[in-house]
C-alpha positions as a Python dict, from the first residue, in 0.01 Angstrom:
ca = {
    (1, 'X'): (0, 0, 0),
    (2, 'X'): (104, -321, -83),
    (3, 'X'): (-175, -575, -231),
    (4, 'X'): (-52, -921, -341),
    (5, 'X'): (-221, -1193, -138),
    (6, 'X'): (-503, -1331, -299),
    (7, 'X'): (-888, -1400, -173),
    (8, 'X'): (-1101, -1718, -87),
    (9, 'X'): (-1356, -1733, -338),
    (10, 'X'): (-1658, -1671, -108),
    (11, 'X'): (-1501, -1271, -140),
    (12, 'X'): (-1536, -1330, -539),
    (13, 'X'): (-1885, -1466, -487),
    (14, 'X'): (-2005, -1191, -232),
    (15, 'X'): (-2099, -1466, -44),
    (16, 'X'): (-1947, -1244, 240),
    (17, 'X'): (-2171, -1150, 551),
    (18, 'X'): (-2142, -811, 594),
    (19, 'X'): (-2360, -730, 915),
    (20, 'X'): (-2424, -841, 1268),
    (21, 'X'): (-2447, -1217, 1322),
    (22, 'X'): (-2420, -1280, 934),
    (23, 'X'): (-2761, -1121, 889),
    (24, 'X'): (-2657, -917, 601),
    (25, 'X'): (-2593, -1075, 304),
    (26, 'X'): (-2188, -1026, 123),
    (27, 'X'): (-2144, -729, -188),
    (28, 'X'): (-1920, -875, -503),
    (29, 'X'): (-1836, -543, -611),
    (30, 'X'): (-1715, -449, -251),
    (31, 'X'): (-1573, -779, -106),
    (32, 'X'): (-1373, -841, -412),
    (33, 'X'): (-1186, -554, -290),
    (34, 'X'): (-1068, -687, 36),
    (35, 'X'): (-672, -699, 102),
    (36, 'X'): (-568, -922, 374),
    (37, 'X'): (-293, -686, 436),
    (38, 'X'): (-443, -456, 654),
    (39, 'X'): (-146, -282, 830),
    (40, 'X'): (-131, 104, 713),
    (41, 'X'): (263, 93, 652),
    (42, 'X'): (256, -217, 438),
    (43, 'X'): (442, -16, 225),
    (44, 'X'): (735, -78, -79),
    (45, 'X'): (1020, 134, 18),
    (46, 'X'): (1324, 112, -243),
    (47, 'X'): (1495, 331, -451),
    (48, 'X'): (1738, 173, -740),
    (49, 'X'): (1913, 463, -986),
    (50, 'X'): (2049, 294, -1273),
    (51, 'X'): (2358, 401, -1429),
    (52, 'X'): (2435, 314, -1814),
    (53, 'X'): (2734, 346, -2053),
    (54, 'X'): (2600, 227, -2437),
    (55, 'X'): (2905, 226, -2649),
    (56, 'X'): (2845, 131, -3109),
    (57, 'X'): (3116, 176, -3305),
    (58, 'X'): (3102, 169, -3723),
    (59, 'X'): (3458, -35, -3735),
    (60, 'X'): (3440, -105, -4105),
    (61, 'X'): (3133, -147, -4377),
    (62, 'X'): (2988, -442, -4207),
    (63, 'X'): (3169, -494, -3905),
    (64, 'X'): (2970, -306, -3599),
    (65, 'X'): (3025, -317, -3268),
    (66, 'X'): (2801, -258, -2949),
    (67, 'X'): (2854, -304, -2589),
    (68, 'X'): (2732, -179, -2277),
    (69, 'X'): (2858, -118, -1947),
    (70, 'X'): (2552, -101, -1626),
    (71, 'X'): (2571, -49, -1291),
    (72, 'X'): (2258, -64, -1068),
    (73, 'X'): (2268, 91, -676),
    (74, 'X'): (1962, 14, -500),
    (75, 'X'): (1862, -20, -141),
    (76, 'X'): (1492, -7, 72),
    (77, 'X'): (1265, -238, 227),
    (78, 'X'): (935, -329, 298),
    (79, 'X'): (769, -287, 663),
    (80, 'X'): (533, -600, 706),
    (81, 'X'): (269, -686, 955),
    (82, 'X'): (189, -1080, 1061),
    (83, 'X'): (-13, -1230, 1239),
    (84, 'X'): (-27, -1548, 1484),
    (85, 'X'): (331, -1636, 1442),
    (86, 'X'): (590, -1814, 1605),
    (87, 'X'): (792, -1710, 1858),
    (88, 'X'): (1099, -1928, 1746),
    (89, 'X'): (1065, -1799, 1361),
    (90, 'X'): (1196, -1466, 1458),
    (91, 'X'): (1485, -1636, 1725),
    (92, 'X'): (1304, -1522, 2049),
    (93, 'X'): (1240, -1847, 2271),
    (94, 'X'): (892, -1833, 2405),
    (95, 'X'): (797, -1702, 2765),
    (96, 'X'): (643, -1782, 3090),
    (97, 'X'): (305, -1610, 3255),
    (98, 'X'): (118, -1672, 3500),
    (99, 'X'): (-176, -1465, 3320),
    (100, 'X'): (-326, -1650, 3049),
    (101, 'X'): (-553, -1392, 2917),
    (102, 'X'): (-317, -1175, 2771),
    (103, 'X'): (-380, -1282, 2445),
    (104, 'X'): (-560, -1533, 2290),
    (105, 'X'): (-559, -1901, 2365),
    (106, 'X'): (-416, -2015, 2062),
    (107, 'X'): (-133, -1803, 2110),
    (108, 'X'): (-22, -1987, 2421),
    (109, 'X'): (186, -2374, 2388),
    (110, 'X'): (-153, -2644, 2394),
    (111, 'X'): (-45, -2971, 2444),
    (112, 'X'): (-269, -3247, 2202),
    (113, 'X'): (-548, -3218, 2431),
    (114, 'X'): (-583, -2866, 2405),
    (115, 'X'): (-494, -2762, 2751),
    (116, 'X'): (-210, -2523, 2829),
    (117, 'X'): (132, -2641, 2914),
    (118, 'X'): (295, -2539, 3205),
    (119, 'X'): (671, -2477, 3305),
    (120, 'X'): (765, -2617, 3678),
    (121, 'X'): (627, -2285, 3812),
    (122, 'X'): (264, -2351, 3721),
    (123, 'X'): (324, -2096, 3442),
    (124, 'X'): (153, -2052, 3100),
    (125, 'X'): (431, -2071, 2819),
    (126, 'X'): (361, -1788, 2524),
    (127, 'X'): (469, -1960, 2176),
    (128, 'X'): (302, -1672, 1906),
    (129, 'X'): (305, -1288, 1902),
    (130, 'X'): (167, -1036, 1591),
    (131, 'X'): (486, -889, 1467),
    (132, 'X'): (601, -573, 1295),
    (133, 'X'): (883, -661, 1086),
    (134, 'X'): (1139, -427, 874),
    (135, 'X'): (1293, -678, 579),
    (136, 'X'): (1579, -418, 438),
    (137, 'X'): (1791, -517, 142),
    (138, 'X'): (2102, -319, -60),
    (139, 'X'): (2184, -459, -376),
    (140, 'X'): (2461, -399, -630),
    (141, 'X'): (2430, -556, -1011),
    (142, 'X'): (2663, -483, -1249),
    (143, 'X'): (2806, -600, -1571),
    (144, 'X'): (2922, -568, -1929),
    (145, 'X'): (2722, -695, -2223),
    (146, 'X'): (2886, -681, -2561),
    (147, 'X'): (2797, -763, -2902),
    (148, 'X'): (2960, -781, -3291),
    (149, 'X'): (2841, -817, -3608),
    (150, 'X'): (2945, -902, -3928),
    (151, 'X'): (2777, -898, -4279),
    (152, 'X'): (2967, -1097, -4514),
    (153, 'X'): (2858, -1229, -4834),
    (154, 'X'): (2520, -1399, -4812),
    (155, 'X'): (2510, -1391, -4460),
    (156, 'X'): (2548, -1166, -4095),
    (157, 'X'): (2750, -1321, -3812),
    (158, 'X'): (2643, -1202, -3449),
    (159, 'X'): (2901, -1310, -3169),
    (160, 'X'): (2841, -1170, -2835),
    (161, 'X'): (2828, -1236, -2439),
    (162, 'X'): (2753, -1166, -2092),
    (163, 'X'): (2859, -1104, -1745),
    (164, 'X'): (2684, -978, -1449),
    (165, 'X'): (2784, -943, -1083),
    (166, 'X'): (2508, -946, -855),
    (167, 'X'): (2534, -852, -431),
    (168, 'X'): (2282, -828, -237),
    (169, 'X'): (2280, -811, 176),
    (170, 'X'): (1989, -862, 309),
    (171, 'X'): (1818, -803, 696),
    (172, 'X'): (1538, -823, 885),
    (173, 'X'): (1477, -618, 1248),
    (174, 'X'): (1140, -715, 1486),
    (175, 'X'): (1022, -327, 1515),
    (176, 'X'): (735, -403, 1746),
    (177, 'X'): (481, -715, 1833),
    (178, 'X'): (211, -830, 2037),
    (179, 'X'): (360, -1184, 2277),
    (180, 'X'): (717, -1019, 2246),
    (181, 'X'): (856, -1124, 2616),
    (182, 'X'): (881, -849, 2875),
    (183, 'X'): (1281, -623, 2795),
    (184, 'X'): (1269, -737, 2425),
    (185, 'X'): (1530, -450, 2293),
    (186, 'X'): (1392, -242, 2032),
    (187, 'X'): (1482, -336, 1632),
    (188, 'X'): (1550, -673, 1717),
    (189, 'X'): (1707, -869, 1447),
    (190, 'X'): (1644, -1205, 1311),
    (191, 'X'): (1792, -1226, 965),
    (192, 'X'): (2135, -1117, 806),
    (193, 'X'): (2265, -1288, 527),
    (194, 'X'): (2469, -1169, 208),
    (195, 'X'): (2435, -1356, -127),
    (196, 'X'): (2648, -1309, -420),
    (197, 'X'): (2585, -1454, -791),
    (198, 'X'): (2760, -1426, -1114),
    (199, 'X'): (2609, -1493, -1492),
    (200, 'X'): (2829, -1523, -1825),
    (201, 'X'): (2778, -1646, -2115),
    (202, 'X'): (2891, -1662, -2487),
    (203, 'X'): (2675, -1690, -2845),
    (204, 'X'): (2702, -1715, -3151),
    (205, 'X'): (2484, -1656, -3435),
    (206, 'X'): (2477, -1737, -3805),
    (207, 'X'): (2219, -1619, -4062),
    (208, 'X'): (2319, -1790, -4400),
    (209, 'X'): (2115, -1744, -4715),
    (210, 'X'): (2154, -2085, -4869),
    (211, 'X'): (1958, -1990, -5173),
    (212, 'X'): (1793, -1719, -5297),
    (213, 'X'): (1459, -1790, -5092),
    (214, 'X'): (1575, -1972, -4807),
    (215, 'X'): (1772, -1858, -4537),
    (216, 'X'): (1940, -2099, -4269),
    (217, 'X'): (1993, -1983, -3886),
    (218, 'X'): (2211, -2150, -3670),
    (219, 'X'): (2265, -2025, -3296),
    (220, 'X'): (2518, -2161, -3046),
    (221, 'X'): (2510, -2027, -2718),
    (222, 'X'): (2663, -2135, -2382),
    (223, 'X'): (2583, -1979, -2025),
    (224, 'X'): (2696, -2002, -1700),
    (225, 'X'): (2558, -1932, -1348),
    (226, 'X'): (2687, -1927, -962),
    (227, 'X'): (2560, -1909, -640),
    (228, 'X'): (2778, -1804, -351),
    (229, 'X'): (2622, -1790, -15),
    (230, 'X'): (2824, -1611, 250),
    (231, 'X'): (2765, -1398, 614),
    (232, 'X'): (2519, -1560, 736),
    (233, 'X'): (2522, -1395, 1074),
    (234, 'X'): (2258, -1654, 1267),
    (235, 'X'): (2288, -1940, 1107),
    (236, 'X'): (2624, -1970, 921),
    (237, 'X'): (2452, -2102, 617),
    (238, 'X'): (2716, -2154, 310),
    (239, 'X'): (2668, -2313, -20),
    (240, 'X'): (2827, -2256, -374),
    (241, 'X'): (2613, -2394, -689),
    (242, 'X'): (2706, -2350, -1025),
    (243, 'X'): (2514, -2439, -1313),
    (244, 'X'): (2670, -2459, -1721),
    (245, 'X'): (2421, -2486, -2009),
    (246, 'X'): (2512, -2526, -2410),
    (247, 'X'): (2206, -2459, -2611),
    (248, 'X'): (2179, -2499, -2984),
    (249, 'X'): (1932, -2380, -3230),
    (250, 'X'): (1855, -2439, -3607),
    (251, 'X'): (1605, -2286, -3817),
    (252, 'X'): (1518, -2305, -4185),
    (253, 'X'): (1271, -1985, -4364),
    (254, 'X'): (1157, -2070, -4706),
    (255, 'X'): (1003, -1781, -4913),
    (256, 'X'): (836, -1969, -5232),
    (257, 'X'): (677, -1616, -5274),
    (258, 'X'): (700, -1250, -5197),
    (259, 'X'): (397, -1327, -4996),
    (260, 'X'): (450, -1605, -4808),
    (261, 'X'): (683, -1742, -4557),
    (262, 'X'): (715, -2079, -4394),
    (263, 'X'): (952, -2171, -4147),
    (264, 'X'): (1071, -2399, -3897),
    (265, 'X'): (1324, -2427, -3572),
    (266, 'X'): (1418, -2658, -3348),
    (267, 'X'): (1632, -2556, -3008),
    (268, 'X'): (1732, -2681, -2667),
    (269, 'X'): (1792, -2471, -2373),
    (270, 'X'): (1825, -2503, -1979),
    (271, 'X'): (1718, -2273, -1702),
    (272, 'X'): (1866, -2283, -1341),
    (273, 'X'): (1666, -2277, -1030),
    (274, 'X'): (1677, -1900, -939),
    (275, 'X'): (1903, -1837, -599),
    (276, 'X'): (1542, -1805, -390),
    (277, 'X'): (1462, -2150, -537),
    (278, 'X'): (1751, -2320, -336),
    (279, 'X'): (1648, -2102, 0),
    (280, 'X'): (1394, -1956, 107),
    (281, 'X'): (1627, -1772, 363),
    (282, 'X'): (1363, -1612, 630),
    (283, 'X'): (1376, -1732, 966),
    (284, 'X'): (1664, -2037, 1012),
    (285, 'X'): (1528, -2262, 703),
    (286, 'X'): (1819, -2455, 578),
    (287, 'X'): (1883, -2431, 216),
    (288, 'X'): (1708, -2711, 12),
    (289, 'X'): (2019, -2915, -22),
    (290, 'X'): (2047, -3301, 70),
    (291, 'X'): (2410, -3275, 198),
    (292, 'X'): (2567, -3089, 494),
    (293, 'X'): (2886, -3083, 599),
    (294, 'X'): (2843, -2936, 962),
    (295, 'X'): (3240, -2903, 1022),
    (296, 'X'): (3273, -2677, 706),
    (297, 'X'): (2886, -2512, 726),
    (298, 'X'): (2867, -2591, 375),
    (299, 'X'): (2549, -2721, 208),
    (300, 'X'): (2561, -2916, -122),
    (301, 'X'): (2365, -3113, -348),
    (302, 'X'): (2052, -2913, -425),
    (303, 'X'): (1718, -3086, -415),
    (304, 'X'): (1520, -2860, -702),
    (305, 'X'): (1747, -2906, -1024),
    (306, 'X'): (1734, -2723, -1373),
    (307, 'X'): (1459, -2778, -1610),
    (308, 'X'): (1581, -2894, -1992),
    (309, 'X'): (1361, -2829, -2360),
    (310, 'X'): (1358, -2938, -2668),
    (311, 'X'): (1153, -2682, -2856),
    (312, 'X'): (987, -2762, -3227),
    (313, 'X'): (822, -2485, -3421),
    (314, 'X'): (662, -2503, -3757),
    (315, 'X'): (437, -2235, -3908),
    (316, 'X'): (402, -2012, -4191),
    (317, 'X'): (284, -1679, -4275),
    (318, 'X'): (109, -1477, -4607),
    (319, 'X'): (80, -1124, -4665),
    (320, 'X'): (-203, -937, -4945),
    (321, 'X'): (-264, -601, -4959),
    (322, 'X'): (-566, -577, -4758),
    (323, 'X'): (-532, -925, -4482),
    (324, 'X'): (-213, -1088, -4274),
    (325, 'X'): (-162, -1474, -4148),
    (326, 'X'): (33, -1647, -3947),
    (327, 'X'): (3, -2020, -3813),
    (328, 'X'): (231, -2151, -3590),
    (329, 'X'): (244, -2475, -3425),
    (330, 'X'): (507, -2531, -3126),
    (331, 'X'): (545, -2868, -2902),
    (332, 'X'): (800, -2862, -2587),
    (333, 'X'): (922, -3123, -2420),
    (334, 'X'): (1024, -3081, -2107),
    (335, 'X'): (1252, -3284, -1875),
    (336, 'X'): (1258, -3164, -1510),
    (337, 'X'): (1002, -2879, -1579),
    (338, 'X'): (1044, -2642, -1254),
    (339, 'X'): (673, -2603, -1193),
    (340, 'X'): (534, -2368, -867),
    (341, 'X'): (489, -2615, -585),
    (342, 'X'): (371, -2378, -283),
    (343, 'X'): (333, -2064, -288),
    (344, 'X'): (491, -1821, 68),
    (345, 'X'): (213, -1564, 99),
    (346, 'X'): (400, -1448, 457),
    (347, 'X'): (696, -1345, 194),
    (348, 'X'): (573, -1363, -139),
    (349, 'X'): (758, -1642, -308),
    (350, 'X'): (714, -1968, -388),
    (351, 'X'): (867, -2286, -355),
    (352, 'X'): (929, -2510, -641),
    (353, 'X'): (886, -2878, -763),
    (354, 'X'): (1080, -3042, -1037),
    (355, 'X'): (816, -3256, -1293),
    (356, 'X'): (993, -3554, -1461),
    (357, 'X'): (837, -3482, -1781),
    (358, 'X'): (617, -3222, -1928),
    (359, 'X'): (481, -3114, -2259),
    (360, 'X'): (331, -2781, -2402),
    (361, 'X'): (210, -2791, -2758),
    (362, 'X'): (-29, -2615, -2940),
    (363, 'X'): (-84, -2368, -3239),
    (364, 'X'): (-100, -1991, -3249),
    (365, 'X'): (-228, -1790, -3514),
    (366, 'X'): (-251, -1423, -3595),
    (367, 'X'): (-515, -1275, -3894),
    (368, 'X'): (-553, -917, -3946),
    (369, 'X'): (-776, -708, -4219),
    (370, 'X'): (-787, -386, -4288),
    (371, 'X'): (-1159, -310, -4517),
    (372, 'X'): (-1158, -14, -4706),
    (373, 'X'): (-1559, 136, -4650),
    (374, 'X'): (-1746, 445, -4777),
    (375, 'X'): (-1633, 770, -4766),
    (376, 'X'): (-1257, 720, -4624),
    (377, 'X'): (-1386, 482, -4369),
    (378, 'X'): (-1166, 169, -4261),
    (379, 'X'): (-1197, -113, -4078),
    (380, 'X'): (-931, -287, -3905),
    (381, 'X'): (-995, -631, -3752),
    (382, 'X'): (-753, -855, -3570),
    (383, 'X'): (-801, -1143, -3431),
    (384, 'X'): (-535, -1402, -3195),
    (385, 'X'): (-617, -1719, -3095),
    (386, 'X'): (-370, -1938, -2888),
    (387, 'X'): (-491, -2349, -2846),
    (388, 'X'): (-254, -2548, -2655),
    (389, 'X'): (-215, -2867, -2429),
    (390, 'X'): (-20, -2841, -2134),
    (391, 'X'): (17, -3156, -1916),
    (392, 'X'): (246, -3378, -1694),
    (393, 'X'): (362, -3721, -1868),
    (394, 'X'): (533, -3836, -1566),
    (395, 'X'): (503, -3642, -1232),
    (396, 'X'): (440, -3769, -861),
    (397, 'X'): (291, -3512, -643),
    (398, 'X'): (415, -3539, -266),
    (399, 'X'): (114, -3460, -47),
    (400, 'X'): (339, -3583, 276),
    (401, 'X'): (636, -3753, 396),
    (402, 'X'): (379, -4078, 363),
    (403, 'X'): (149, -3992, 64),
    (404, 'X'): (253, -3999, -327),
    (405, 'X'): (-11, -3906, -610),
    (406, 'X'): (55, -4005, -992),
    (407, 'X'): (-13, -3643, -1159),
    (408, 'X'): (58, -3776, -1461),
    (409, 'X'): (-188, -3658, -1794),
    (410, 'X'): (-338, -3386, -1567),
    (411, 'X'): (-282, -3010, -1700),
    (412, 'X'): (-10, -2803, -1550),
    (413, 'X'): (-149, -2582, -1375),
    (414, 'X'): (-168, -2174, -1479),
    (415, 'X'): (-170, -2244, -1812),
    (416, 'X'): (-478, -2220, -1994),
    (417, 'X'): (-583, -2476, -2299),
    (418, 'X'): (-727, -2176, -2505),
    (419, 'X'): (-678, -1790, -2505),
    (420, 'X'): (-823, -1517, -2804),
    (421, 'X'): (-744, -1208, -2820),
    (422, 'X'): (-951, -958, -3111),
    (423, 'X'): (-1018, -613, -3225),
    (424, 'X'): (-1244, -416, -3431),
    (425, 'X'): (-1137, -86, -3498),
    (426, 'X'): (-1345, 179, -3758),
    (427, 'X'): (-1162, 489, -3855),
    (428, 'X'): (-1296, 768, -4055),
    (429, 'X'): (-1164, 1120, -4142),
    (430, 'X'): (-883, 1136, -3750),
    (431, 'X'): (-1174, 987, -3544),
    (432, 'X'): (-1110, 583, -3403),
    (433, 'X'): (-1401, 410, -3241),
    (434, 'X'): (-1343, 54, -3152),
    (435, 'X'): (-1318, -226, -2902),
    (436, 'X'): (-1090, -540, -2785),
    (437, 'X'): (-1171, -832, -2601),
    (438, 'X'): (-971, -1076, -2446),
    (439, 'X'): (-1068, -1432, -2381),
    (440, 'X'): (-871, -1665, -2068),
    (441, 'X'): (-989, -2004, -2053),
    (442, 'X'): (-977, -2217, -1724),
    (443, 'X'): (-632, -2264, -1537),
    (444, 'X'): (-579, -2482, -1250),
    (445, 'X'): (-427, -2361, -921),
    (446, 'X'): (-304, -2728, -849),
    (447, 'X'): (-216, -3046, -933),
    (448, 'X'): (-534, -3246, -927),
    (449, 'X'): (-742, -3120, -1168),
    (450, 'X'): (-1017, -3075, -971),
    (451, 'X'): (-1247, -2730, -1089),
    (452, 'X'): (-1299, -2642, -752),
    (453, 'X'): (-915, -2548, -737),
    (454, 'X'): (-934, -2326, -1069),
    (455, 'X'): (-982, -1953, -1198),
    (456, 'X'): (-1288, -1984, -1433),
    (457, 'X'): (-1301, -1880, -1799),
    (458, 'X'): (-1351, -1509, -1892),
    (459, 'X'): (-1435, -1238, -2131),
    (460, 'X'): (-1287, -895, -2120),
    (461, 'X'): (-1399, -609, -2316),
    (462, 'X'): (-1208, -314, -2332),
    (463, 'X'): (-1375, -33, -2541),
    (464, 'X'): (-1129, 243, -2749),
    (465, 'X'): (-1177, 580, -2917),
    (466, 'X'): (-1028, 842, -3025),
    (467, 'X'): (-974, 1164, -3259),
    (468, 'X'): (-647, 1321, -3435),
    (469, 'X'): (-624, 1635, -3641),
    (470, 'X'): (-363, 1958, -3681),
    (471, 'X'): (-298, 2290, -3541),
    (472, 'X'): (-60, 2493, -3650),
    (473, 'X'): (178, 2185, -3767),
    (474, 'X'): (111, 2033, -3475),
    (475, 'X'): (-46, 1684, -3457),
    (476, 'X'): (-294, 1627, -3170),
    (477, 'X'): (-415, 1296, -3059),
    (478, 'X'): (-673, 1222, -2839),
    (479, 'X'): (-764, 928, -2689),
    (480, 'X'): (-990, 743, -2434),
    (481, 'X'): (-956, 377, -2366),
    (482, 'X'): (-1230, 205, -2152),
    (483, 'X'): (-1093, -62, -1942),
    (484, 'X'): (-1329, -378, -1867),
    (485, 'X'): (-1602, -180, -2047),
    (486, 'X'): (-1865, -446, -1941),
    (487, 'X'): (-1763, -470, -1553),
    (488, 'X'): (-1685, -777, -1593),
    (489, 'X'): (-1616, -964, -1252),
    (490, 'X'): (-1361, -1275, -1267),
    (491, 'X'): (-1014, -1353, -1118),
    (492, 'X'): (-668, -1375, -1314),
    (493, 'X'): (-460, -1631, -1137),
    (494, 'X'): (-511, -1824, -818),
    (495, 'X'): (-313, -2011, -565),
    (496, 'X'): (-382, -2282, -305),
    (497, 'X'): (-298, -2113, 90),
    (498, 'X'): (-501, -2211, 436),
    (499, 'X'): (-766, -2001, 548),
    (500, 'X'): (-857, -1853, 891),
    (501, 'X'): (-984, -2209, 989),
    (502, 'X'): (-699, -2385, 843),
    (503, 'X'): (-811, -2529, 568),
    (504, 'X'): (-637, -2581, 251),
    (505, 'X'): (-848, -2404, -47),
    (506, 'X'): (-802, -2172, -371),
    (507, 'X'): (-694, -1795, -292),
    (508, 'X'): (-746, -1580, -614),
    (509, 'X'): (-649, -1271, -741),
    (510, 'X'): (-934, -1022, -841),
    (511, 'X'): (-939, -887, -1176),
    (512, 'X'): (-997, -523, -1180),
    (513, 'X'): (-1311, -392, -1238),
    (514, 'X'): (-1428, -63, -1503),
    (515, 'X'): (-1195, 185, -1544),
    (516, 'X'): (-1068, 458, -1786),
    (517, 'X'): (-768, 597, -1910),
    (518, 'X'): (-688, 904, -2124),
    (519, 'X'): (-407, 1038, -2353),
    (520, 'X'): (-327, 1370, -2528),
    (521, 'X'): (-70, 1325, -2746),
    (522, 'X'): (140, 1584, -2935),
    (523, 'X'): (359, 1590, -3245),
    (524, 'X'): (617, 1820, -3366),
}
């Protein structure tokens, strides 16, 4: 059963009722645990068998080759029930009654007073139905990816590339509804439409060793990407986009030491809108496009455009016998920064904004120890902490057609400012005993900032153990890990929706409360 549409918070909360007349107060441990999707067949049917040909080939000392040839067949869908919906998203033009309690009022045309409008008969006009809904899909995705490499002296060239052929025809059938006018035929379609995309691309890749302890990488890559919309059976929808992207890349590794490392790399890549970014294609929405030429169908100029970075890294790293570190500090700048705008809970998608510019920076680090104790004991501790700054420098959030909001120094949202991740682990003579814990700080679900519209900070604690020893040449492991040891409650990621009463607040996504999972492993 399909569960992917968040909560309001009052679920998180248990701030629930869960009697008659509210008279009960909510449970957190049991209304955490709703799913909107309450339709028994909200099921994910789809079957995809891939098919793979890997081909490496020894052509000389130093000269290897590797390529491989795919071919992915896949086809299923997903039956879907909604709810309150109109009548004109699924092509069916609403109907007249003369009964207006067959459903309920909203569910009937209101005109601005709130009364219901009436055709020249004196008839009640039905606007919204519940629906059933089959969306089917078949797609094809092949391609050839190959690869060479040479060592020479002081160095290894890498020169490879891409191409993949995607198809994928897509439908959606009405299988039953509530409001559906009186001789609606049965599997009634609403949707048919049959994109096509390609992706190429060549790189290059030079490792050089300049000098004995430094070693110079230089990358040159350049990728393309179309978009070919075709058979759309309603709505004759047709565009063809086509993106091309050169990105470069330099980095410099210094080894003053056998036990230490610094480096640093700059690069600049692109990313395309994906094909779902430029339409949303349920229902008759045109394609986001600003041009249409209605004698050729064709739609052109895309309104959501590719996103462009220019990525800085400096760190270093050391190495002892006993203890690891690494320090890394990154900055991106971002121009065009495709950021989720809203997010589609009726299909599961969302629709995208472009910021002007955008910056993530920060520094990541990574320490491990391993303590030799009494007896054969060890200790092995770990610890991962990521501090960064994510925010807009120049972005203007479009509430309406009238309003425009400066966004700019707020924090993009989903990204958290700080996140740790540690383990202790002691080990004595096969047996493991230990723990990890995982730290999220606060993300933002939207654009303003405000703390009402974010996930709160949390702490997870998972706890670990475990015990290894031989039979008979065999090597058994077992192992228990205990997930969210402390039942911790808290939400992962969040999104802004309406509710029931039409209000625009935070849905989240429940974390998952205690749980276990066990392994036997064997080796031979």
């Amino acid at each position: 059963h399909l569960a992917y549409v968040g909560i309001p918070g009052a679920y998180l909360d248990g701030d629930v009722p869960d009697g008659v007349a509210g008279l009960v107060p909510g449970d957190k441990l049991l209304d955490r645990r709703y799913n909107p999707l309450t339709y028994p067949n909200e099921r994910d049917h789809f079957f995809e068998p891939h098919y793979e040909l890997l081909h490496d080939w020894a052509i000389r000392p130093g000269v290897r080759l590797s390529q491989t040839l795919f071919y992915f067949d896949g086809q299923g869908y997903y039956d879907e029930q909604r709810f309150h919906q109109p009548l004109t998203d699924y092509r069916i033009t609403p109907w007249a009654t003369s009964d207006s309690t067959l459903f309920a009022r909203n569910y009937y045309e209101l005109n601005d007073a709130g009364f219901f409008v009436r055709d020249a008969n004196g008839n009640v006009i039905v606007d919204s139905l519940d629906v059933v809904r089959r969306r089917f899909i078949a797609n094809r995705h092949f391609g050839w990816v190959p690869r060479v490499e040479w060592a020479h002296d002081r160095g290894t060239l890498t020169v490879g590339g891409e191409m993949r052929w995607h198809d994928g025809h897509h439908t959606g059938q009405v299988i039953s509804g509530n409001g559906l006018p009186p001789g609606t035929p049965a599997d009634l379609p609403y949707s048919d439409y049959h994109p096509r995309t390609f992706a190429g691309g060549l790189f290059a890749r030079e490792a050089w060793d300049a000098a004995p302890r430094l070693q110079v990488t230089a990358d040159l890559a350049w990728r393309h990407e179309e978009y070919h919309q075709r058979d759309d059976r309603f709505d004759g929808f047709r565009f063809d986009q086509t993106y091309d992207f050169l990105s470069p890349r330099l980095g410099l590794t210094w080894t003053p030491r056998a036990d230490v490392t610094v480096f640093g790399a700059w690069a600049y890549s692109s990313r395309e809108p994906a094909f779902q970014d430029l339409w949303a294609a349920e229902g008759g929405t045109p394609p986001l496009f600003a041009r249409y030429d209605p004698a050729t169908g064709v739609w052109s100029d895309p309104l959501i455009g590719p996103e462009h970075v220019n990525d800085w890294e400096l760190g270093g790293s050391w190495r002892g016998s006993r203890a690891s570190a690494t320090v890394n500090l990154f900055r991106m700048d971002f121009r065009d920064e495709l950021i989720p705008y809203e997010y589609l809970a009726d299909v599961n998608t969302w629709v995208p904004v472009n910021a002007a510019r955008s910056v993530h920076q920060g520094i990541e680090a990574r320490l491990k120890a391993a303590l030799p104790l009494a007896d054969r004991a060890t200790l092995a501790l770990e610890l991962s902490p990521t501090l960064s700054d994510n925010h807009f420098v120049r972005f203007t959030d479009l509430l309406d057609a009238a309003t425009a909001v400066s966004r700019d120094g707020n924090q993009i949202p989903w990204f958290p400012a700080t996140m740790v991740n540690g383990s202790a682990q002691l080990g004595w003579r096969g047996a493991r005993l230990g723990g990890e814990v995982r730290y999220v700080g606060r993300q933002y679900v939207d654009f303003s900032q405000d703390p009402t519209n974010s996930v709160a900070p949390h702490t997870v604690v998972d706890a670990i153990g475990g015990f290894a020893f031989g039979v008979g040449g065999t090597r058994v492991d077992l192992s228990l890990r205990v997930l969210n040891a402390l039942n911790a409650l808290y939400a992962t990621t969040g999104y802004m929706d309406y509710d029931a009463s039409g209000n625009l607040v935070p849905m989240f996504t429940p974390g998952a409360t205690r749980g276990w999972l066990a392994q036997v492993a064997l080796g031979f």
